[in-house]
Amino acid sequence: MNYRVLLSGMAILNLVFGLTVPAFSQAVSLSGKLTCVLINKEEVQLFPAQDNPMGFYYLPNNLRLSTTETLQPEFLFMSWKSEASAETDNGVMHWLLTWGLSKEQEKEVQNCLIAKVDSNAIVMGALTVEAPEKFLLSGKNKDLIALLQGSLSSGAGIPTQPGGKSASSFRFLGEDARKVEQTLNSLDKWDGIFIEMPFYWTDGHPAHTLRLAAKTIMQSGTKCSECVIIPK
Amino acid sequence: MRILFPFCFLLFTLPSLTIQAQILDSENKLTITLKDQTKVTLYGQAATLSDEKSKNYYYLPCALRLSKKRDGTPEFLFMKFTSDEKSATGVTQGALLHLLMEYGLSKEQEVELAGVLKSRYNGALLKGAADVEPDGDNSVRIISATLGSKDLTRSLVFNGKAPTLPGSKIAIAAMLDKQGAQIFAATLEKTKSIADLSLNLSFNYTVRVPAARGYIKQDWSKMDSLVQKDSAVFKETDDKNYGEKVANTVAGVLFGGAIGGALGWFGSGDEDHYSYDELRQFYRKLEEQKVITLRFEENVASEKVDKIREAFFDHFLNSFTDKDGKGAREPSTNEKEAMPDIKHGDSYTFKREIREIVKQKKIQIFDLSYAMAVKRSHQLTENLASWYNQTKDNPKCVGIVNLSDPFFLYRDINVILDIEAEEMMGKEVNYVTVNIRKKRSGEGSFDFQQDVTFDRKTLEKEGNRVTVTYSKAQDASPELYEYKVQWSLRGGLVFPPNDTTWKRGSWQGLSLAPPIMPRTIRFEADLADMKENGIRNVTLQLRYKKFGNEVETNIGVNASGTDAFAEKMIFMDRNTQGYAYRLVFHDKDLGPIATQWDAKINTDYMYASIPKEIRNKDQNWIKMGLDAAKVLVAVDENGNVSKEQKVLDKFRKIIDIAEKKN
């Protein structure tokens, strides 16, 4: 009898789901959500696992320009001109973005959990999320956005694991190169332009969107003298 | 059919559960940051038919880096190259980039990660790398404005598929042109931040996820209250109220004993036989009364839950009833929907077992929770600069090469037609052919040989310069070459007449000067003086070498004419610098009086000065002059001076230019 019940149960599942593979979310308790604020004011949202109330997973956070081992921003703007030219001919720009907690920030969050939940609470890692192929550019300065979009030579997808990187490379020709060059001396032109990385639960529902001001990227890049090469 | 179907499902289901050697649990995920800030994502192994969390962990691809040879040399090459030779296409300048990459934790990182797992996560174990597969045929991507531009990069090749095992290598090679090489090198050399080259690998990995949670509950204890309630309203029913009929029957027949008496479960009469529609109504009644409860939690469309209900009704029929074969009637609409191939309406009777189940007030729960394997994506991206900085001071990895290996060089010989030859082309010269030969000393090598011909048409069309090119390969003295020249001259002559020996070519190239050179001889006389001295005509007789033969040309001035000046172009051998000459004065009474032969070099002007002997009427001298003038025409039909009349041998030392030896 038990055997037949098992088979019949399997048959039911086959009838119901057939070959379709629905997307499924990581089982966390949405009602158990809590927020930790890091020293740098970044908010980290955490959810306890459904079957382990002491194990917490965090949503993507802390989108930023990634850095090298020596903490140089992973940013490059380089323009050039020929000897015969009076002004810049062309240029390239390359950046790498990343998200997630640093080792120190993980400790901050761990201490936050201990304070807010229990001494046994533990950071398990990042929630499983999905992301689209490319980041989005939003903002009011449509001309600059169009220039960036039109100059994007190649770019990798949005990383779905913390510490993963998203690389983008731009090639600016002629007037476009000169325009971007000018904006590096006048960073306010980047005001209101954002890089957006939307993340989705694995069932396709929106989970969280990370935003990073383009001006922040440019500020970090231009502060680093070895990241910007412009002909004199 | 109903019995076979579950078995079919089992056949399709079991392989998918057993083939996967490594199944990861989506609910058991960790992210650990190592000391060097490398973030590692791990998944626990999924326990078979259990929600228990395993302590065995596998890590997703991470730590993308340049691979190294056994001696520790990074497998990276950035070679700028140039050449001493100019190339119109610029192909001899640029850079070659070649690198091999791999991913996966180093031994040290594995030890650190295993230690963190063990200490922080209750003795968890690091089992190794997670099984991954490349995310399609283009799972390796190059992100670079320079390498992505066909204007700057001649070619770019790399593995299309990301490797699935840590330590496997990915090769990337690019040939940059001159400008691309400079731009790319500048991003490498002038910054310490990043280069204009990032690499991205895309993977898929499979995890087991809890797809749905649910159950179907049959609580037969609730039949009691249902029966008691229905017994109170027990009554005769019409045929269309099937649920009431069955419920009443169950109440009256099934429970008649206990409640109303255990009367014949298989009692006689139509009341023991039920149609498909009657049983559906009965099943609905059981659902309404919470005897059967379906609960299912999932973000799926409601019709799927309806299908579960339908499927479970089939299960109910299959478990609790038998077909008795007494149908033989038109099937109902519901029956046709459930069993499209049905021809006659079915009739069902309850099985004996249901009485025991109901009497024992059993509670049966069917667990509908299940897990499914789904694919998730994972990406790995890094920039070249972090690897390049490790290699840029390593001469094995980064270098410059000047492509001056003679093997790949060419020797250009410029063959130029001399300006004098241009002037003579079509006049004295028909064409000239030069034959160039390069003998190679290398073993198994072939000699090079090429002919070039100039004539009037090629001169007009292509100019006076032709370049002959040969490879410098396979020879100890690549600059040395040989040549020989042959001229075709007016009158069908060729010079030299026979194919002579090869001459060694000079490094500057070949200048094709004709063997003869034009000289315009200007001859002048004083007409009044001639008349005064009884001279009617004076002739300048020239003897010079042309193609090695002594030839003669005469230029005359007549005293009765008006022009005291005459000129004529002669073509004399290039290796001579002068000519022999004499003047022939035509006395109105005595006839021609010739002077002695003399030689002149380096001048093209002659003046007919009347000798003082003629003016003074010196008879002895005049007699010699008359004798000398007896033979004035000494050339044969070919223009050559007869052997007896040749005079140039006497002036050889003056006229001939000693031939230079190369």
XYZ file of C-alpha atoms in Angstrom, chain B:
662
model
C -2.895 2.390 -17.834
C -3.157 3.909 -14.408
C -0.800 1.325 -12.993
C 1.781 1.700 -15.728
C 1.941 5.472 -15.561
C 3.631 5.715 -12.174
C 6.265 3.222 -13.294
C 6.994 5.292 -16.363
C 7.502 8.301 -14.152
C 9.856 6.316 -11.978
C 11.956 5.350 -14.977
C 12.305 8.948 -16.053
C 12.903 10.221 -12.587
C 15.443 7.850 -11.135
C 18.273 8.472 -13.601
C 18.153 12.177 -12.910
C 18.556 11.428 -9.261
C 21.422 8.986 -9.577
C 23.636 10.219 -12.442
C 24.585 13.464 -10.720
C 27.608 12.603 -8.613
C 27.805 16.009 -7.002
C 24.535 17.692 -6.075
C 24.735 21.048 -4.345
C 22.189 22.286 -1.874
C 20.936 25.768 -2.672
C 19.880 26.167 0.957
C 23.380 25.530 2.229
C 25.465 28.358 0.861
C 28.430 30.190 2.359
C 30.531 33.157 1.323
C 33.976 33.374 2.891
C 36.526 36.130 2.426
C 40.144 35.038 2.580
C 43.004 37.120 3.947
C 43.925 38.313 0.460
C 40.298 39.524 0.063
C 39.480 36.678 -2.333
C 35.799 35.942 -1.892
C 34.845 32.302 -2.138
C 31.265 31.078 -2.539
C 30.615 27.532 -1.382
C 27.661 25.203 -1.476
C 27.043 22.249 0.779
C 26.460 18.838 -0.732
C 22.752 18.030 -0.967
C 21.707 15.080 1.196
C 19.754 12.415 -0.676
C 15.990 12.542 0.019
C 16.614 14.720 3.024
C 16.665 18.379 3.976
C 19.578 17.865 6.326
C 22.495 20.230 5.846
C 25.713 18.534 4.837
C 29.084 19.647 6.151
C 30.807 18.865 2.875
C 31.349 22.024 0.856
C 32.372 22.738 -2.721
C 33.583 26.113 -3.976
C 32.539 27.964 -7.120
C 35.230 29.103 -9.601
C 37.304 31.935 -8.207
C 40.812 33.395 -8.218
C 41.268 33.952 -11.931
C 44.954 34.416 -12.570
C 47.847 34.036 -14.946
C 49.097 30.478 -15.054
C 52.748 29.663 -14.424
C 55.245 27.213 -15.782
C 56.911 24.725 -13.506
C 59.838 27.043 -12.957
C 57.466 29.777 -11.832
C 57.644 31.841 -15.017
C 54.271 33.422 -15.762
C 52.783 32.176 -19.002
C 52.558 35.641 -20.457
C 54.146 37.260 -23.483
C 53.872 40.845 -24.612
C 56.314 41.361 -27.444
C 56.522 44.643 -29.246
C 58.181 44.323 -32.604
C 59.480 46.633 -35.237
C 61.726 46.379 -38.245
C 64.465 48.297 -39.968
C 62.430 47.986 -43.111
C 59.530 50.217 -43.880
C 56.325 48.599 -44.931
C 53.474 50.309 -46.676
C 51.013 48.110 -44.792
C 52.779 48.535 -41.469
C 52.768 44.799 -40.856
C 56.319 44.839 -39.608
C 55.400 46.899 -36.567
C 53.056 46.089 -33.714
C 52.875 43.764 -30.755
C 52.073 40.187 -29.976
C 50.095 39.368 -26.848
C 49.749 35.808 -25.650
C 48.716 34.653 -22.225
C 47.418 31.579 -20.478
C 45.048 31.830 -17.572
C 43.588 29.507 -15.036
C 41.337 29.723 -12.012
C 40.927 27.899 -8.738
C 42.330 28.220 -5.273
C 46.035 27.884 -4.652
C 47.250 25.329 -2.129
C 47.665 28.078 0.465
C 44.173 29.441 -0.153
C 42.686 25.953 0.108
C 44.367 25.441 3.462
C 43.099 28.796 4.705
C 39.573 28.139 3.440
C 39.479 24.658 4.963
C 40.580 26.149 8.270
C 37.862 28.802 8.244
C 35.212 26.200 7.367
C 36.303 23.901 10.152
C 36.530 26.544 12.830
C 33.639 28.826 11.976
C 31.100 26.336 10.629
C 31.240 23.459 13.120
C 33.738 21.189 11.516
C 32.638 21.740 7.918
C 34.900 20.184 5.278
C 36.234 21.597 2.029
C 35.724 18.861 -0.565
C 36.977 20.723 -3.633
C 35.695 22.659 -6.594
C 32.048 22.595 -7.576
C 31.113 20.957 -10.849
C 30.462 23.692 -13.398
C 29.816 23.871 -17.106
C 30.588 26.679 -19.531
C 27.699 29.053 -20.100
C 27.486 28.406 -23.829
C 30.026 28.550 -26.608
C 30.968 32.141 -25.839
C 31.638 31.792 -22.170
C 35.045 33.483 -22.388
C 34.806 37.186 -23.109
C 37.486 39.780 -23.698
C 36.603 43.233 -22.486
C 38.863 45.731 -24.184
C 38.279 48.776 -26.356
C 41.689 48.240 -27.926
C 41.531 44.512 -28.599
C 37.890 44.844 -29.567
C 38.677 47.303 -32.331
C 39.531 45.976 -35.757
C 41.254 49.292 -36.437
C 43.782 48.620 -33.712
C 44.002 44.850 -33.519
C 44.725 42.688 -36.522
C 43.578 39.465 -34.935
C 42.308 38.167 -31.632
C 41.856 34.491 -30.825
C 40.926 32.745 -27.603
C 39.088 29.723 -26.254
C 35.383 30.175 -26.688
C 34.413 27.914 -23.821
C 35.415 28.443 -20.240
C 37.240 25.419 -18.806
C 35.303 23.402 -16.285
C 38.143 22.243 -14.083
C 40.332 24.422 -11.864
C 43.853 24.539 -13.223
C 42.744 24.076 -16.838
C 44.090 26.783 -19.047
C 42.532 29.419 -21.242
C 44.689 30.797 -24.059
C 44.335 34.304 -25.432
C 46.410 35.645 -28.307
C 46.264 38.946 -30.110
C 48.250 40.667 -32.814
C 48.057 44.407 -32.425
C 48.979 46.854 -35.115
C 51.382 49.758 -34.621
C 48.879 52.129 -33.047
C 47.041 49.449 -31.103
C 50.352 48.255 -29.661
C 51.247 51.742 -28.501
C 47.858 52.363 -26.919
C 47.782 49.002 -25.229
C 51.370 49.257 -24.055
C 50.636 52.724 -22.689
C 47.784 51.377 -20.592
C 50.137 48.737 -19.261
C 53.204 50.841 -18.725
C 51.911 54.252 -17.797
C 49.468 53.196 -15.134
C 49.679 51.071 -12.064
C 45.934 50.718 -11.889
C 44.454 48.696 -14.721
C 45.036 47.838 -18.340
C 42.533 48.018 -21.147
C 41.968 44.284 -20.930
C 39.652 42.429 -18.614
C 38.630 38.805 -18.947
C 35.299 37.321 -18.104
C 34.381 33.668 -17.700
C 30.752 32.565 -17.451
C 29.729 29.294 -15.878
C 26.590 27.415 -14.969
C 26.334 25.192 -11.953
C 23.517 23.008 -10.727
C 21.914 23.175 -7.319
C 19.042 21.331 -5.720
C 16.306 23.689 -4.657
C 13.155 23.000 -2.634
C 10.695 23.314 -5.473
C 7.448 23.014 -3.546
C 6.068 22.145 -0.156
C 2.664 20.519 0.185
C 0.587 17.552 1.252
C -2.720 15.780 0.827
C -4.353 14.609 4.006
C -7.120 11.969 4.319
C -8.638 12.173 7.783
C -11.119 9.327 8.019
C -11.847 10.146 11.655
C -13.942 13.010 10.338
C -16.242 10.483 8.677
C -17.915 9.913 12.022
C -19.324 13.373 12.332
C -20.172 13.404 8.653
C -22.079 10.115 8.941
C -23.863 11.166 12.064
C -24.917 14.380 10.456
C -25.977 12.701 7.250
C -27.806 9.909 9.064
C -30.005 12.519 10.590
C -31.059 13.626 7.146
C -31.043 10.160 5.657
C -33.594 10.006 2.993
C -34.395 8.695 -0.476
C -32.566 10.647 -3.101
C -33.210 11.323 -6.715
C -30.713 9.971 -9.240
C -29.062 13.308 -9.891
C -28.020 13.961 -6.301
C -25.096 11.576 -6.528
C -23.188 12.863 -3.547
C -26.160 12.462 -1.280
C -26.679 8.978 -2.640
C -23.156 7.881 -2.006
C -22.915 9.613 1.324
C -26.156 8.102 2.395
C -24.962 4.762 1.166
C -21.689 5.058 2.987
C -23.520 6.212 6.037
C -26.168 3.599 5.724
C -24.218 0.758 4.244
C -20.668 1.250 5.382
C -21.387 2.352 8.880
C -24.688 0.803 9.451
C -23.070 -1.677 11.831
C -21.115 0.582 14.017
C -23.303 3.487 13.609
C -26.158 1.923 11.841
C -24.776 -1.649 11.660
C -22.026 -3.156 9.550
C -24.251 -4.161 6.790
C -23.082 -5.624 3.509
C -20.377 -3.444 2.021
C -21.061 -5.413 -1.109
C -24.728 -5.542 -0.665
C -26.980 -6.281 -3.563
C -28.850 -3.727 -5.618
C -27.870 -0.614 -7.607
C -26.983 1.279 -4.474
C -23.620 -0.641 -4.425
C -22.675 0.446 -7.913
C -21.623 4.000 -8.645
C -20.997 5.935 -11.764
C -17.930 8.142 -12.367
C -19.966 11.308 -11.754
C -21.398 9.910 -8.541
C -17.926 9.268 -7.218
C -16.729 12.739 -8.216
C -19.558 14.253 -6.224
C -18.726 12.003 -3.329
C -15.050 13.049 -3.503
C -16.095 16.723 -3.548
C -18.242 16.072 -0.512
C -15.263 14.574 1.277
C -13.209 17.684 0.417
C -15.956 19.993 1.629
C -16.127 18.113 4.886
C -12.302 18.265 5.256
C -12.026 14.484 5.145
C -9.607 15.076 2.264
C -7.459 18.202 2.411
C -5.016 19.444 -0.213
C -2.416 22.001 0.779
C 0.278 23.159 -1.579
C 2.635 26.108 -1.307
C 4.338 27.376 -4.387
C 4.440 30.357 -6.647
C 2.678 28.588 -9.437
C -0.536 29.167 -11.337
C -3.719 27.878 -9.667
C -4.574 25.498 -12.494
C -1.612 23.392 -11.425
C -3.184 22.919 -8.029
C -6.388 21.926 -9.811
C -4.397 19.309 -11.661
C -3.122 17.957 -8.370
C -6.724 17.685 -7.218
C -7.676 15.860 -10.401
C -4.694 13.595 -10.135
C -5.505 12.778 -6.558
C -9.098 11.983 -7.495
C -7.672 9.472 -9.970
C -5.592 8.097 -7.145
C -8.704 7.906 -4.980
C -10.580 5.962 -7.643
C -7.646 3.683 -8.220
C -7.129 3.007 -4.525
C -10.686 2.611 -3.270
C -12.760 1.308 -6.132
C -12.927 -1.425 -8.699
C -14.561 -1.255 -12.070
C -17.301 -3.869 -12.140
C -17.920 -3.892 -15.888
C -21.646 -3.242 -15.555
C -21.528 0.088 -17.353
C -22.744 -0.299 -20.937
C -24.142 3.200 -21.065
C -23.232 6.550 -22.571
C -20.249 8.042 -20.673
C -20.861 11.345 -18.946
C -19.168 14.619 -19.912
C -16.859 14.383 -16.900
C -15.854 10.848 -17.824
C -15.071 11.872 -21.388
C -12.859 14.709 -20.143
C -11.033 12.437 -17.729
C -10.784 9.497 -20.111
C -10.950 10.741 -23.718
C -10.852 7.214 -25.193
C -13.756 5.904 -23.134
C -16.535 4.186 -25.154
C -18.914 3.091 -22.424
C -19.669 4.573 -19.057
C -17.872 2.863 -16.184
C -19.465 1.476 -13.056
C -17.522 1.329 -9.784
C -17.822 -0.582 -6.545
C -15.951 0.184 -3.333
C -13.110 -2.081 -2.389
C -13.239 -4.090 0.782
C -10.132 -2.346 2.245
C -11.809 1.027 2.588
C -14.037 -0.315 5.350
C -10.963 -1.106 7.464
C -9.413 2.264 6.778
C -12.600 4.120 7.623
C -13.378 1.986 10.616
C -9.904 2.491 12.024
C -10.300 6.250 11.520
C -6.922 6.338 9.819
C -5.208 9.602 8.939
C -3.163 9.341 5.743
C -0.784 12.111 4.615
C 0.767 12.269 1.179
C 3.861 14.483 1.184
C 4.018 16.497 -2.008
C 7.206 18.413 -1.161
C 9.914 17.894 -3.670
C 13.217 19.327 -4.811
C 14.454 20.059 -8.277
C 17.804 20.606 -9.882
C 18.141 24.061 -11.391
C 21.012 25.812 -13.112
C 22.494 28.986 -11.765
C 25.001 31.285 -13.415
C 28.346 32.389 -12.090
C 30.831 34.857 -13.518
C 34.499 35.492 -12.982
C 36.093 38.750 -14.127
C 39.577 40.175 -13.620
C 41.810 42.783 -15.206
C 45.128 42.075 -16.867
C 47.066 44.694 -14.928
C 47.158 42.632 -11.758
C 48.981 39.880 -13.630
C 51.043 42.153 -15.846
C 52.591 43.896 -12.880
C 54.007 40.542 -11.865
C 55.602 40.060 -15.231
C 56.656 43.385 -16.662
C 60.169 43.211 -15.281
C 60.570 39.651 -16.434
C 62.455 39.588 -19.736
C 61.016 36.159 -20.420
C 57.559 37.700 -20.536
C 57.872 41.217 -21.862
C 60.193 42.286 -24.600
C 60.952 44.182 -27.729
C 62.273 42.679 -30.921
C 63.687 44.267 -34.031
C 62.825 42.089 -36.968
C 66.260 42.261 -38.605
C 66.946 38.605 -39.009
C 68.461 38.389 -42.502
C 66.398 35.328 -43.077
C 63.308 37.509 -43.299
C 64.920 40.449 -45.066
C 64.869 41.297 -48.709
C 67.498 42.845 -50.939
C 66.156 45.457 -53.288
C 68.226 46.210 -56.390
C 67.244 49.409 -58.089
C 67.899 49.148 -61.799
C 68.060 52.662 -63.239
C 68.388 53.535 -66.887
C 70.950 56.251 -67.371
C 69.719 59.604 -68.662
C 71.934 59.310 -71.744
C 70.360 55.969 -72.447
C 66.922 57.545 -72.155
C 67.952 60.058 -74.821
C 69.320 57.323 -77.045
C 66.298 55.019 -76.606
C 64.627 54.716 -79.984
C 67.559 56.405 -81.714
C 70.785 54.509 -81.264
C 69.356 51.993 -78.747
C 66.392 49.654 -79.357
C 66.347 48.107 -75.910
C 68.562 47.001 -73.103
C 68.190 43.854 -71.028
C 69.815 43.262 -67.675
C 69.998 39.806 -66.184
C 70.442 39.631 -62.386
C 71.572 36.507 -60.585
C 71.884 35.727 -56.877
C 73.764 32.558 -56.096
C 72.965 31.179 -52.646
C 75.387 29.208 -50.567
C 72.852 27.567 -48.232
C 72.378 23.849 -48.501
C 69.384 22.951 -50.607
C 68.840 26.558 -51.604
C 67.924 27.765 -55.073
C 69.621 30.527 -57.045
C 67.661 33.641 -57.854
C 67.593 35.017 -61.395
C 65.502 37.735 -63.025
C 65.578 39.710 -66.294
C 64.608 43.351 -66.717
C 64.196 44.954 -70.140
C 63.864 48.633 -70.957
C 62.595 49.802 -74.309
C 60.902 52.960 -75.427
C 57.434 51.778 -74.394
C 58.383 50.564 -70.940
C 60.338 53.731 -70.437
C 57.277 55.828 -71.184
C 54.991 53.635 -69.126
C 57.052 52.762 -66.069
C 59.848 55.288 -66.047
C 63.543 54.693 -65.881
C 63.553 52.660 -62.615
C 62.734 49.030 -61.863
C 63.283 47.309 -58.517
C 64.354 43.697 -58.412
C 63.923 42.028 -54.999
C 65.378 38.836 -53.669
C 65.374 37.213 -50.232
C 68.536 37.387 -48.196
C 67.836 33.981 -46.732
C 70.104 30.957 -47.103
C 73.246 32.779 -48.048
C 76.399 33.781 -46.254
C 76.769 37.013 -48.259
C 73.227 38.160 -48.878
C 74.267 41.530 -50.333
C 76.281 40.094 -53.201
C 74.727 39.556 -56.573
C 75.804 39.372 -60.210
C 74.521 40.800 -63.426
C 75.110 41.114 -67.119
C 73.716 43.585 -69.610
C 73.042 43.405 -73.304
C 72.161 46.321 -75.533
C 70.250 46.122 -78.768
C 71.471 48.868 -81.129
C 70.404 50.469 -84.317
C 71.112 48.309 -87.294
C 70.420 45.051 -85.487
C 73.615 45.102 -83.490
C 73.849 43.695 -79.997
C 76.476 44.699 -77.529
C 78.317 42.889 -76.229
C 77.795 40.552 -79.163
C 78.178 37.397 -77.114
C 76.816 36.480 -73.690
C 79.751 37.452 -71.567
C 80.754 36.781 -68.018
C 78.742 37.829 -64.982
C 79.795 41.003 -63.248
C 79.484 41.610 -59.540
C 76.754 44.099 -58.679
C 77.310 47.065 -56.463
C 75.324 47.619 -53.273
C 73.954 50.925 -54.544
C 72.133 49.289 -57.389
C 72.599 49.159 -61.108
C 72.862 52.144 -63.365
C 72.436 51.105 -66.968
C 74.620 53.441 -68.953
C 74.907 52.555 -72.645
C 78.308 51.398 -73.875
C 78.486 54.377 -76.182
C 77.995 57.972 -75.254
C 76.831 60.820 -77.372
C 79.134 63.732 -78.039
C 78.220 66.722 -80.092
C 81.225 67.985 -82.011
C 81.163 71.625 -82.963
C 83.337 72.625 -85.907
C 84.035 76.209 -86.951
C 86.040 77.919 -89.736
C 86.745 81.443 -90.962
C 85.028 81.655 -94.345
C 86.772 84.863 -95.378
C 90.146 83.453 -94.456
C 89.403 80.302 -96.434
C 88.452 82.309 -99.498
C 91.526 84.490 -99.159
C 93.754 81.369 -99.064
C 91.989 79.587 -101.933
C 90.305 76.996 -99.712
C 86.852 76.077 -100.886
C 85.951 73.581 -98.208
C 87.361 72.243 -95.022
C 86.400 68.868 -93.538
C 86.945 67.616 -90.020
C 87.590 63.873 -90.123
C 87.006 62.152 -86.792
C 88.117 58.674 -85.877
C 86.790 57.180 -82.656
C 85.769 53.881 -81.188
C 82.227 52.710 -81.330
C 81.479 49.247 -79.887
C 85.203 48.638 -79.988
C 85.543 49.342 -83.674
C 87.207 52.339 -85.239
C 84.652 54.428 -87.087
C 84.847 57.726 -88.931
C 82.621 60.780 -89.089
C 83.144 63.864 -91.274
C 81.957 67.392 -90.598
C 82.484 70.000 -93.316
C 82.303 73.775 -93.753
C 82.081 75.264 -97.233
C 83.652 78.664 -97.950
C 80.910 79.569 -100.393
C 78.263 78.986 -97.772
C 77.001 81.382 -95.199
C 77.478 79.227 -92.124
C 80.919 79.034 -90.695
C 79.742 76.673 -87.983
C 78.705 72.999 -88.125
C 77.979 70.416 -85.487
C 77.267 66.723 -85.371
C 76.494 64.158 -82.686
C 78.689 61.149 -82.614
C 78.378 58.030 -80.392
C 81.665 56.836 -79.093
C 82.575 54.121 -76.679
C 82.135 55.081 -73.098
C 85.549 53.774 -72.231
C 87.232 56.286 -74.510
C 87.816 59.912 -73.731
C 88.729 61.380 -77.051
C 89.151 60.856 -80.753
C 91.660 61.187 -83.548
C 91.102 63.835 -86.116
C 92.558 65.513 -89.162
C 91.521 68.431 -91.349
C 91.164 68.139 -95.066
C 91.495 71.506 -96.888
C 90.158 71.549 -100.367
C 92.442 73.864 -102.358
C 90.757 75.355 -105.443
C 93.772 74.397 -107.529
C 95.525 71.478 -105.804
C 92.570 69.529 -104.473
C 92.370 68.029 -100.985
C 95.310 68.519 -98.655
C 95.081 66.485 -95.432
C 96.851 67.239 -92.204
C 98.417 64.528 -90.102
C 96.231 62.582 -87.698
C 96.281 63.883 -84.193
C 94.292 63.206 -81.041
C 92.006 65.317 -78.932
C 90.547 64.525 -75.556
C 87.932 66.133 -73.450
C 86.888 68.716 -75.953
C 84.077 68.770 -78.424
C 85.059 71.963 -80.177
C 87.352 72.154 -83.196
C 88.470 75.155 -85.141
C 89.692 74.852 -88.742
C 92.843 76.872 -88.476
C 94.551 77.016 -91.885
C 98.101 75.737 -91.397
C 100.894 78.246 -91.962
C 102.448 75.795 -94.451
C 99.423 76.220 -96.700
C 99.477 79.956 -96.239
C 103.233 80.009 -97.051
C 102.873 77.549 -99.902
C 105.376 75.149 -98.369
C 105.661 72.666 -101.215
C 107.117 69.825 -99.245
C 104.421 69.985 -96.660
C 101.749 70.413 -99.313
C 103.058 67.384 -101.157
C 102.748 65.302 -97.981
C 99.281 66.674 -97.496
C 98.280 65.798 -100.984
C 99.623 62.280 -100.512
C 97.764 61.892 -97.257
C 94.564 62.996 -98.912
C 94.700 60.365 -101.587
C 92.538 58.067 -99.416
C 89.758 60.126 -97.955
C 87.054 57.498 -97.735
C 88.393 54.611 -95.670
C 85.202 52.976 -94.373
C 83.536 49.858 -95.592
C 79.848 49.321 -96.133
C 79.376 48.786 -92.374
C 80.990 52.089 -91.502
C 84.112 50.449 -90.175
C 87.500 51.783 -91.085
C 89.552 49.381 -93.123
C 92.366 47.722 -91.327
C 95.049 49.485 -93.378
C 93.640 52.910 -92.670
C 93.173 52.604 -88.925
C 94.896 55.271 -86.893
C 93.554 54.954 -83.401
C 96.118 52.417 -82.291
C 98.686 55.189 -82.399
C 96.640 57.190 -79.888
C 95.459 54.384 -77.680
C 97.234 55.653 -74.631
C 95.635 59.031 -75.015
C 92.154 58.062 -75.989
C 91.401 54.876 -74.074
C 90.298 54.975 -70.497
C 91.873 52.297 -68.434
C 89.044 49.927 -67.448
C 88.374 49.950 -63.742
C 88.377 46.671 -61.995
C 85.607 46.076 -59.562
